[in-house]
XYZ file of C-alpha atoms in Angstrom:
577
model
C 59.966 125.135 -59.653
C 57.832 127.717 -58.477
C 56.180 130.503 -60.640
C 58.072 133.555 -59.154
C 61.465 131.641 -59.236
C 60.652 131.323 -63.148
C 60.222 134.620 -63.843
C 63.385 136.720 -65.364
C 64.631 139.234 -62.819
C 64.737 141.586 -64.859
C 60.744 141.419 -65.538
C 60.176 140.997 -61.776
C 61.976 144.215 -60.963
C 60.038 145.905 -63.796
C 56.319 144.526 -62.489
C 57.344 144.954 -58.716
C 57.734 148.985 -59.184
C 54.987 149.087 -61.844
C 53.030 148.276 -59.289
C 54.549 150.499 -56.383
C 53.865 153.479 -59.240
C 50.090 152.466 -59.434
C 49.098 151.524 -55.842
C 51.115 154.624 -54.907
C 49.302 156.940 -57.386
C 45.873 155.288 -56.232
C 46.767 156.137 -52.572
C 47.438 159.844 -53.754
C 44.345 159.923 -55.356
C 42.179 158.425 -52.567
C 43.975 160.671 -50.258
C 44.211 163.950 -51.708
C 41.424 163.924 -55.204
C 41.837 167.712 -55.061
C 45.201 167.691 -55.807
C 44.821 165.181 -58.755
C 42.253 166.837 -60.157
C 44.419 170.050 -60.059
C 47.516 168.214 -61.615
C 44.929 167.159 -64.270
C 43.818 170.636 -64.915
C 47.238 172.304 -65.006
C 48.755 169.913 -66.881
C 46.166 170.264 -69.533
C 46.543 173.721 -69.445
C 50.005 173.605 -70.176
C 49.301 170.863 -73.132
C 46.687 173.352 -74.401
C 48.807 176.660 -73.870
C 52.228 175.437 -75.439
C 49.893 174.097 -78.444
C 48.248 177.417 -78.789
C 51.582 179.179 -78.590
C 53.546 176.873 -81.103
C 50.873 176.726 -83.426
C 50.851 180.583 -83.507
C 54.562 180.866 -83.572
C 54.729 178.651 -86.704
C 51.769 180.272 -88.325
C 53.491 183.728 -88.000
C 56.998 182.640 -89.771
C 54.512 181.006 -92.685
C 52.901 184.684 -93.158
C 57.306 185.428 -94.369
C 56.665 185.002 -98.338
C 59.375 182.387 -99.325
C 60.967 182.113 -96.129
C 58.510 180.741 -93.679
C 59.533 176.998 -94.782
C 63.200 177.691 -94.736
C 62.976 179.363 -91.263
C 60.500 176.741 -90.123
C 62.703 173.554 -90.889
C 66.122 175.472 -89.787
C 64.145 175.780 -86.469
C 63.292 172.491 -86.234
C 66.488 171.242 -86.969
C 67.968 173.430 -83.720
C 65.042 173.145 -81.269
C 66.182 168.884 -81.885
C 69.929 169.407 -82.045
C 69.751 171.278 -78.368
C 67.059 168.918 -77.150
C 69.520 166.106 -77.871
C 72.021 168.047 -76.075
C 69.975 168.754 -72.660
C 68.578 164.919 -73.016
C 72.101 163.523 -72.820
C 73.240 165.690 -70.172
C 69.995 165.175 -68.340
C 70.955 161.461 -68.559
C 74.422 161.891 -67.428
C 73.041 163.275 -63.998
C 70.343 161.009 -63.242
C 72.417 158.015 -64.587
C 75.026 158.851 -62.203
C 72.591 159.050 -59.483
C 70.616 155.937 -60.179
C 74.130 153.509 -60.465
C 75.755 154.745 -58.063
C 73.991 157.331 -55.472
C 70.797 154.904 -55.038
C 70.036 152.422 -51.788
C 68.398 150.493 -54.388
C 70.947 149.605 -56.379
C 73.585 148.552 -53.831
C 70.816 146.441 -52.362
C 70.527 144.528 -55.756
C 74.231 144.293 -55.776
C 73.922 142.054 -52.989
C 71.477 139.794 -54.416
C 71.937 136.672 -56.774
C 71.499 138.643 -59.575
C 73.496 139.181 -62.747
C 75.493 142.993 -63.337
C 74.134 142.660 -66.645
C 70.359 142.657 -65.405
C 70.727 145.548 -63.036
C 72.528 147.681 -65.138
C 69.636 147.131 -67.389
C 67.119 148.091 -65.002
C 68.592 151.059 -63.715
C 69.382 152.199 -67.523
C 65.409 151.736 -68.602
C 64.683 153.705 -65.139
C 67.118 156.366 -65.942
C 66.249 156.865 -69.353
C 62.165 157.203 -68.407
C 63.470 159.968 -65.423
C 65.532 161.557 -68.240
C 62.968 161.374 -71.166
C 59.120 162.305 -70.146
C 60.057 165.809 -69.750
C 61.193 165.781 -73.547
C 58.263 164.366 -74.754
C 56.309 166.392 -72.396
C 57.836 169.316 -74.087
C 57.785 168.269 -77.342
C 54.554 166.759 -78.236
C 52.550 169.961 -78.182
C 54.947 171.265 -80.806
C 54.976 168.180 -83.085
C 51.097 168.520 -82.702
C 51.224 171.842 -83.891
C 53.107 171.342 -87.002
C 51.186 168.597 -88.328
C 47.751 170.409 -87.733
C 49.807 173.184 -89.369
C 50.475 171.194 -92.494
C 47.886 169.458 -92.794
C 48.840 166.039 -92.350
C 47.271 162.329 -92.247
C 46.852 160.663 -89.405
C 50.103 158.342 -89.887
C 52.063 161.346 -89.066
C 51.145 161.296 -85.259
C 51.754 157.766 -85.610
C 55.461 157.588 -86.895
C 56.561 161.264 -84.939
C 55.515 159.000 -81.576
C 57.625 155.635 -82.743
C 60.359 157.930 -83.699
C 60.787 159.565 -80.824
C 60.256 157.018 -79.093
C 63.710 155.726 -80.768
C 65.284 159.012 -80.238
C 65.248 159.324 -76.482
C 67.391 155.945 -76.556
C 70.838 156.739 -78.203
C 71.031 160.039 -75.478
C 70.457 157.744 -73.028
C 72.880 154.878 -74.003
C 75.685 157.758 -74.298
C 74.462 159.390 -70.969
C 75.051 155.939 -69.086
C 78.402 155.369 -70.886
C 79.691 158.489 -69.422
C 78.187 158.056 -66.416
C 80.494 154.976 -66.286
C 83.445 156.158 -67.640
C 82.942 159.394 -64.853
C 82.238 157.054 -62.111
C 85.245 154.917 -62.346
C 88.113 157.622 -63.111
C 86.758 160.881 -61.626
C 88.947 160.746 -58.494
C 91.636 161.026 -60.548
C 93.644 164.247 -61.347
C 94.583 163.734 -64.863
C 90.999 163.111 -65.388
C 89.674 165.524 -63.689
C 92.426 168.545 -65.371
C 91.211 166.807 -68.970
C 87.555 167.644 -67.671
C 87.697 170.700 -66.701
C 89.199 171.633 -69.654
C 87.194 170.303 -71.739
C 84.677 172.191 -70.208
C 86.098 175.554 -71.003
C 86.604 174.661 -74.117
C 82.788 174.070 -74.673
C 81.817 177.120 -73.080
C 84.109 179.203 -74.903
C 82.797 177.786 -78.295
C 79.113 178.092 -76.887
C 80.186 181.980 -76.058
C 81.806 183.597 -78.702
C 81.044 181.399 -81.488
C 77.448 181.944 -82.189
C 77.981 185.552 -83.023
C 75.601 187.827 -84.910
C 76.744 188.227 -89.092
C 77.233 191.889 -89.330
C 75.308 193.416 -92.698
C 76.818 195.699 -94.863
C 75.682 197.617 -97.860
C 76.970 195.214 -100.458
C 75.467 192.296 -98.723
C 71.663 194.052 -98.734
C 72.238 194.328 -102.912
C 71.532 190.216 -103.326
C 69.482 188.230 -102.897
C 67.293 187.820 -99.658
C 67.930 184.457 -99.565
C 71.401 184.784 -99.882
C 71.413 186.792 -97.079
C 69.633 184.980 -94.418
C 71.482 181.979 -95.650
C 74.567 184.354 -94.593
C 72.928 185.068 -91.114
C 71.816 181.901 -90.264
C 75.296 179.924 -90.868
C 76.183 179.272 -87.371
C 73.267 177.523 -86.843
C 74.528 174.627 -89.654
C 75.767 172.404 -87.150
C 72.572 171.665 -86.520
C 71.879 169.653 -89.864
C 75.288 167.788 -89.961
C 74.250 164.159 -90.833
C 75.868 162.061 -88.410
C 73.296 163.769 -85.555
C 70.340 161.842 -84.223
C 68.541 165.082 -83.950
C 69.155 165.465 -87.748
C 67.679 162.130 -88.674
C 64.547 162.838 -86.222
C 64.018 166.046 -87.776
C 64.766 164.795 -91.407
C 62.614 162.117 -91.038
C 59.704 164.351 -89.783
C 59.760 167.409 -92.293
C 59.890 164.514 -95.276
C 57.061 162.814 -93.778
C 55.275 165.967 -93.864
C 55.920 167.077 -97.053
C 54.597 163.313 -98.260
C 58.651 162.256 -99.262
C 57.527 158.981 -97.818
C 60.975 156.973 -99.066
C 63.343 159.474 -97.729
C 61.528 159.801 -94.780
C 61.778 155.839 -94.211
C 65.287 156.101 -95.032
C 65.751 158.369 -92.130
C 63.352 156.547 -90.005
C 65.742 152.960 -90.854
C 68.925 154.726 -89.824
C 67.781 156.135 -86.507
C 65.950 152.458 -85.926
C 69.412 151.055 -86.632
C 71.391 153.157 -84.673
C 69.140 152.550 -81.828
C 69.331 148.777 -82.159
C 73.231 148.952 -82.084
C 73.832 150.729 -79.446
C 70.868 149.496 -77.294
C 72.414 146.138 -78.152
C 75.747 147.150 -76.959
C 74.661 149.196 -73.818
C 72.373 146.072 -72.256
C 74.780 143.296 -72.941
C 77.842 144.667 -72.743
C 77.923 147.536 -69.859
C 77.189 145.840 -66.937
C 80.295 143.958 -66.264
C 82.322 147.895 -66.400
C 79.012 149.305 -64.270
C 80.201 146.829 -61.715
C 84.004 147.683 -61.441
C 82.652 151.564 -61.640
C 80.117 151.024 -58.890
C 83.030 149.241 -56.791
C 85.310 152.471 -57.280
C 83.082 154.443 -56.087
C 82.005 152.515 -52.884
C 85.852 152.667 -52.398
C 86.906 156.240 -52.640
C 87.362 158.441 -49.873
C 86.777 162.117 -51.758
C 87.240 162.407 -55.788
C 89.455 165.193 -54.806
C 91.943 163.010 -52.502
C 94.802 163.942 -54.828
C 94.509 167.480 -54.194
C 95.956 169.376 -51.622
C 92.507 171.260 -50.605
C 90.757 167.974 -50.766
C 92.562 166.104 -47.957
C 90.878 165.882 -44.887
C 93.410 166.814 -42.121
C 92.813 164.929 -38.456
C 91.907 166.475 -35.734
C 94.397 167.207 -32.739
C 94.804 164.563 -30.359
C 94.507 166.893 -27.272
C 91.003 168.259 -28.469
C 88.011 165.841 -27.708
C 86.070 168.125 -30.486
C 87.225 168.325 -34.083
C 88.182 171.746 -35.587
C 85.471 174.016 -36.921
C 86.095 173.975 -41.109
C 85.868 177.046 -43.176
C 81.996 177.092 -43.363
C 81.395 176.744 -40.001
C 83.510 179.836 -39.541
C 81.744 181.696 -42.408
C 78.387 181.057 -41.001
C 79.706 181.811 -37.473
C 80.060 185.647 -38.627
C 75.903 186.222 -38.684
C 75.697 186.855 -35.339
C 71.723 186.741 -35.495
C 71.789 183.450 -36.264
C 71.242 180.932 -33.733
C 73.888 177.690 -32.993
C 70.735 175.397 -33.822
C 69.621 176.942 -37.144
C 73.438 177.478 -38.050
C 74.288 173.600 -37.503
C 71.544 172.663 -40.338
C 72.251 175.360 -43.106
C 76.283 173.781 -42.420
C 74.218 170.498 -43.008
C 72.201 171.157 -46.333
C 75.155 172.864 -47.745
C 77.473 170.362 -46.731
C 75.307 167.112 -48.070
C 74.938 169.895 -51.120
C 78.575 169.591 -51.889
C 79.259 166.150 -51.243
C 76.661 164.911 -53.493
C 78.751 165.496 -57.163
C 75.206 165.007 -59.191
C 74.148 167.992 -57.150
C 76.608 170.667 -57.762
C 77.511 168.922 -60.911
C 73.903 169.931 -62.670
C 74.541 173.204 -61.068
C 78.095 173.881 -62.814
C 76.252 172.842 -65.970
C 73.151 175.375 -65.318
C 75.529 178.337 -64.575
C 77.532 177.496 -68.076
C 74.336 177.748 -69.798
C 73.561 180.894 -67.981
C 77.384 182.429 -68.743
C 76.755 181.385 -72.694
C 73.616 183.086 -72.690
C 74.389 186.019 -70.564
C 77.746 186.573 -73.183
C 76.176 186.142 -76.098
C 73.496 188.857 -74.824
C 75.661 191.813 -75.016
C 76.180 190.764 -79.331
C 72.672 190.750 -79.781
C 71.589 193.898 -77.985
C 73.746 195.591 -80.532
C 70.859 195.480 -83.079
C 68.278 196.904 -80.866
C 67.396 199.850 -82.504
C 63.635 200.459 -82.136
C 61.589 200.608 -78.663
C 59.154 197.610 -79.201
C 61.763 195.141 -79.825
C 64.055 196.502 -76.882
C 60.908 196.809 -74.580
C 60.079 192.884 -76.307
C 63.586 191.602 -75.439
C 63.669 193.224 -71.788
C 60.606 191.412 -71.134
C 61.842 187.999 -72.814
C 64.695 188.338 -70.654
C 63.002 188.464 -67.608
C 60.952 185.209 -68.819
C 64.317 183.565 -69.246
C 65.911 184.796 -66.286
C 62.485 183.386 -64.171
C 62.797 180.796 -66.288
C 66.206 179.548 -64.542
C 65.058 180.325 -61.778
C 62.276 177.957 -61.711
C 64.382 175.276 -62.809
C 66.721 175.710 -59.599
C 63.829 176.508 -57.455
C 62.447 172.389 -58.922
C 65.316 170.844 -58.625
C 67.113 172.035 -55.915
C 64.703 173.368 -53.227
C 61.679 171.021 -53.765
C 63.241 167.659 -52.467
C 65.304 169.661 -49.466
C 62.440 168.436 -46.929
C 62.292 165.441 -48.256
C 66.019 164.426 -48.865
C 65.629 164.324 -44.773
C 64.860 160.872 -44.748
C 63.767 158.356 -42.634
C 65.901 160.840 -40.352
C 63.388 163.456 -40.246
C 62.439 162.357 -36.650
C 65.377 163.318 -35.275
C 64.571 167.173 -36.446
C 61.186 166.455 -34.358
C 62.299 165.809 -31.656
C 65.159 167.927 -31.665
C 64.456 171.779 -29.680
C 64.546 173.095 -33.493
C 61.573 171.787 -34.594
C 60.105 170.865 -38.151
C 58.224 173.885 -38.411
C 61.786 176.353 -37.817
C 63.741 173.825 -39.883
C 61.364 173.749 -43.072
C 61.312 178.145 -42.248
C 65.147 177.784 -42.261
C 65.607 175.943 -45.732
C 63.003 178.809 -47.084
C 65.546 181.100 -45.837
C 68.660 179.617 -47.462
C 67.140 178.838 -50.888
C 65.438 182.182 -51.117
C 68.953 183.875 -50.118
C 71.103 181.666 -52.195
C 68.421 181.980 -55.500
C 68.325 185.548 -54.392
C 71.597 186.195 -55.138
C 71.819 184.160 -58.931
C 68.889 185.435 -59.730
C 68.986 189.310 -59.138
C 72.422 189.138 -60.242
C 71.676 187.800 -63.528
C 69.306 190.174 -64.415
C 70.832 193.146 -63.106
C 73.647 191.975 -65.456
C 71.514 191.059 -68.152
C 69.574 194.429 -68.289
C 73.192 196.482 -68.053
C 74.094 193.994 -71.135
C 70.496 195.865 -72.949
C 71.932 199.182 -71.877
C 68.101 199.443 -69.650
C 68.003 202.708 -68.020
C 68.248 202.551 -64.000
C 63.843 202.556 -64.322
C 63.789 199.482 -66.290
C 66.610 197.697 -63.974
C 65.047 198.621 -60.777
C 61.709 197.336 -62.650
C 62.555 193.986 -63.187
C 64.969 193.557 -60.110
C 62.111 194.097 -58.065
C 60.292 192.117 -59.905
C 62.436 188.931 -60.100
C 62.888 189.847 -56.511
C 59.056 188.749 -55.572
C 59.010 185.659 -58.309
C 61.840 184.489 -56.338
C 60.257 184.647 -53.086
C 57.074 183.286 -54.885
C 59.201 180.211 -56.797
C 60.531 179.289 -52.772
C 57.699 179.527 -51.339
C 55.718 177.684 -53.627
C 59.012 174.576 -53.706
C 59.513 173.961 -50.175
C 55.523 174.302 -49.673
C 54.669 171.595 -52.016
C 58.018 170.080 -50.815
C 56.494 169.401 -47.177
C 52.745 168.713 -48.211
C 54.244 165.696 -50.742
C 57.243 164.616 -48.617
C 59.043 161.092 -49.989
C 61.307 159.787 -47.333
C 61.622 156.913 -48.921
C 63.809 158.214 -51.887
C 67.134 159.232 -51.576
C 67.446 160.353 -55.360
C 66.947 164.028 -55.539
C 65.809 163.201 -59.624
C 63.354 160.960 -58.774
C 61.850 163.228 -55.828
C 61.199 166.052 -58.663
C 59.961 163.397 -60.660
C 57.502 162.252 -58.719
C 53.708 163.573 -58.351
C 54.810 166.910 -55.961
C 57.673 167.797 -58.246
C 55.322 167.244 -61.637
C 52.910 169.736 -59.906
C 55.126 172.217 -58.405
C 57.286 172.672 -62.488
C 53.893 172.947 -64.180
C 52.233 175.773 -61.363
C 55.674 177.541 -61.993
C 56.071 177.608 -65.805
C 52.090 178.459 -65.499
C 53.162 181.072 -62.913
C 56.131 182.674 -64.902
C 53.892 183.072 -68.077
C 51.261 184.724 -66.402
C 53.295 187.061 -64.564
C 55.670 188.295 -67.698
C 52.665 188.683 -69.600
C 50.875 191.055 -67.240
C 54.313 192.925 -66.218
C 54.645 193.460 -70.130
C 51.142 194.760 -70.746
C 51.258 197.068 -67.884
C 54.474 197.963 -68.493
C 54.778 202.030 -68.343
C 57.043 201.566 -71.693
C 54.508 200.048 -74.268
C 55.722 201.032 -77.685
C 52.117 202.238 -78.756
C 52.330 204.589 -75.476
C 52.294 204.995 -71.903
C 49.522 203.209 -70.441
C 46.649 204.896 -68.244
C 47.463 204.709 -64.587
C 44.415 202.566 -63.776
C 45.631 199.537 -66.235
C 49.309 199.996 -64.719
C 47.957 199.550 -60.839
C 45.468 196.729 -62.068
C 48.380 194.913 -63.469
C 50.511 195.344 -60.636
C 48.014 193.919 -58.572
C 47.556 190.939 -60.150
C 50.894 190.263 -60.344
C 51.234 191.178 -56.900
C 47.756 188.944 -55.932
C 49.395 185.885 -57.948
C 52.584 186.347 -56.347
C 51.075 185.975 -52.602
C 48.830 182.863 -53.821
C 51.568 181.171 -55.520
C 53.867 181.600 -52.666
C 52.644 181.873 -49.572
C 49.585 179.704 -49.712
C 51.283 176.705 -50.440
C 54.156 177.391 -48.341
C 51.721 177.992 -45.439
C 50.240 174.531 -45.992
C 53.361 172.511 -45.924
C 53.914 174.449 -42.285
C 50.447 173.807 -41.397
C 51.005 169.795 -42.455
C 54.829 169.674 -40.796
C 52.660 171.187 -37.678
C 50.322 168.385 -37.410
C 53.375 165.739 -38.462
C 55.065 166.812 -35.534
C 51.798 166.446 -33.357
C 51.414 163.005 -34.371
């Protein structure tokens, strides 16, 4: 018996794409060093910035006599409870993508090897995809704390090994549902039970994390009374049967040197993990495979509606009936047949992929929840700094978002192409037109969330017509910048071979592109702030406003249209060659 043949599949699959990861990384680096040593820079940047920031953050609720622990731990307890939240959902998507939207896998189908062993190499795929932006996120804040406290070094050592653990029991849920979704979404029971569930959630996300109102009796206690009052529907957040609770538990004990109950903690999350690990790599690929074979299967998942069933073309027609988008598209009349056919395209492969518009449905219901909940807490606003601070926030947020859509959505258009990308080059429309054309259709379509939301959002602060025409015009050029700067890096780091939008944006191009734009947003709200005509400590001189401007202005062009000018530049010369 021969070496290979003796090695377990699952540890071949695992070594084979180790290696891809590393020869591919070394080719990026031999190929483009400036880049790496950009990424490098950037990304420790960010490290460095978010460490600065938390450590400041945390330091300021400390300087509240008596309630800078109490504030401290609650926020600890929510920052995990959400994380947990956004780390199964994340692992939903991507799951889903990876099982059953993935060449990959329904090559291994083929292959003499076990359900068991591919659904276990997809999961530990999906769940790194799902997980380094978590720990990306949160390691600068864990960081901060302990330097905060004052800790030994074994605190590093146990936060890493218990969040390590952590980032498992989101995943193992987020493939089960992926399953369960997989195998009964095309039906309509289902998908009514869904749907309403859904509404359900968002209702409870909207109206019931509402402000306590204070009255006159309630400022005669006790302070602590009363910010126990205020802060009551955030208690969900410590109910004990949550992971997040027993990360965050097991953290804040360590910290404050309750070694045994921090252990305790530790134990349950360790044998939680070990359960359902057990469970989901033994157990789950025998229904993966009667999911994956649904899905293969299926015609539409909305066959059992009316508006889902694709109706045949007429026998005495050669060509089949333009649908309703064609028609829609067909009323710009400045828009030429060629550049017409591929927005129908992108929007169509948009809608047929359900990962796609399913992480958009849940973006938006994040957006609704936060833009509801917006109009309770403007109602305390009653100085100018903390409206002026809040206006300001809210642009952050709102750029925020749209960074998020600009990553995920816009950066792997160019490369989602494919292998099929010749066909555009040789085609009369070009490379150069079509990459111009997807600029065009993300910057409308994130054009129209994005100025929307905070048009809404600043009538929500009751912002006079100044303020909303300042930060519409604003968001207006981030947006432009955000594009630009997505399908730019988008062309110059192309992968044709991946057909997983996740692990496009994963990848080196997409790592790059979400650090220059959370980089980019900070930057930008910061200088918009301090130049803002509407300082609380007065208006500032005209010289500071127009420098400001500037730079924001300056950024804006070398964020955007630099790199977007590139990736034309490099399509040119693809095309040439």
């Amino acid at each position: 018996m021969s070496r290979t043949a003796a090695i377990h599949p699952l540890r071949l699959l695992l070594q084979v794409n180790l290696r891809q990861l590393l020869r591919r990384f070394q080719s990026t680096a031999v190929q483009s060093p400036l880049w790496v040593i950009m990424v490098v820079i950037c990304t420790g940047g960010y490290l460095a910035l978010s460490f600065w920031l938390f450590y400041r953050g945390l330091r300021f609720l400390e300087t509240f006599p008596g309630l800078g622990a109490l504030l401290t731990e609650r926020l600890l307890f929510i920052l995990f409870a959400f994380l947990f939240i956004l780390l199964l959902l994340s692992s939903l998507v991507i799951s889903y993508s990876n099982l059953f939207r993935n060449r990959e896998t329904a090559f291994l189908v083929t292959l003499p090897i076990s359900r068991e062993t591919i659904f276990q190499w997809k999961f530990i795929e999906s769940a790194f995809l799902a997980s380094w932006a978590f720990v990306f996120l949160i390691a600068p804040l864990l960081a901060a704390y302990g330097l905060m406290r004052g800790v030994s070094w074994h605190f590093y050592v146990l936060t890493i090994l218990l969040v390590g653990m952590f980032v498992v029991i989101p995943s193992v849920l987020g493939s089960w549902f992926a399953v369960v979704l997989a195998r009964y979404l095309d039906r309509r029971s289902f998908q009514v039970s869904c749907v309403l569930i859904g509404l359900t959630l968002l209702s409870v996300v909207a109206f019931w994390p509402q402000p306590e109102p204070l009255t006159e009796d309630m400022l005669e206690v006790r302070v602590l009374a009363i910010l126990d009052q205020m802060l009551m529907q955030t208690r969900f957040a410590q109910f004990p049967l949550l992971p997040s609770y027993w990360l965050s538990s097991s953290v804040l004990h360590w910290a404050e040197g309750a070694f045994a109950t921090a252990g305790f903690f530790a134990l349950v999350l360790l044998s939680n993990v070990l359960l359902f690990g057990f469970l989901c790599l033994t157990y789950t690929g025998h229904f993966f495979y009667d999911a994956a074979s649904a899905v293969q299967s299926r015609n539409s998942v909305f066959g059992h509606w009316i508006f889902g069933r694709r109706h045949k073309p007429s026998s005495s027609s050669p060509w089949p009936a333009k649908g309703g988008l064609e028609k829609v598209i067909g009323w710009l009349p400045w828009l030429e047949p060629d550049l017409a056919a591929l927005i129908v395209k992108d929007i169509r492969i948009f809608w047929r992929d359900t990962t796609q518009w399913g992480q958009t449905l849940v973006l938006f219901g994040l957006l609704a929840a936060y833009i509801i909940n917006l109009r309770h807490f403007s109602t305390q606003l009653t100085n100018a700094f903390w409206v002026n601070a809040v206006a300001f926030l809210n642009l952050g947020a709102c750029s925020l978002n749209l960074a998020t859509l600009t990553t995920r959505f816009v950066f792997p258009q160019f490369s989602l192409e494919g292998k099929r990308v010749w066909i555009l080059g040789l085609a009369p429309l070009g490379l150069v037109r079509a990459v111009k054309t997807k600029f065009t259709l993300a910057f409308s379509a994130s054009l129209i969330v994005t100025l929307g939301l905070i048009l809404l959002s600043c009538r929500m602060l009751r912002l006079d017509f100044t303020r909303l025409s300042y930060f519409a015009v604003a968001i207006t050029i981030m947006t432009f910048s955000l594009n630009g700067l997505a399908v730019g890096l988008g062309a110059i780091y192309p992968n044709f071979r991946e057909e997983n939008p996740s692990k496009i944006v994963s990848g080196f191009g997409g790592t790059f592109c979400l650090i220059v734009s959370f980089l980019y947003i900070v930057f930008s709200v910061a200088v918009l702030a301090y130049g803002s005509p509407w300082v609380a400590s007065g208006a500032r001189s005209v010289s500071v406003t127009l420098l400001c401007m500037g730079s924001f202005l300056g950024l804006s062009f070398l964020v955007g249209w630099v790199p977007f000018y590139w990736g034309l530049k490099k399509v040119a010369n693809f095309e040439q060659t």
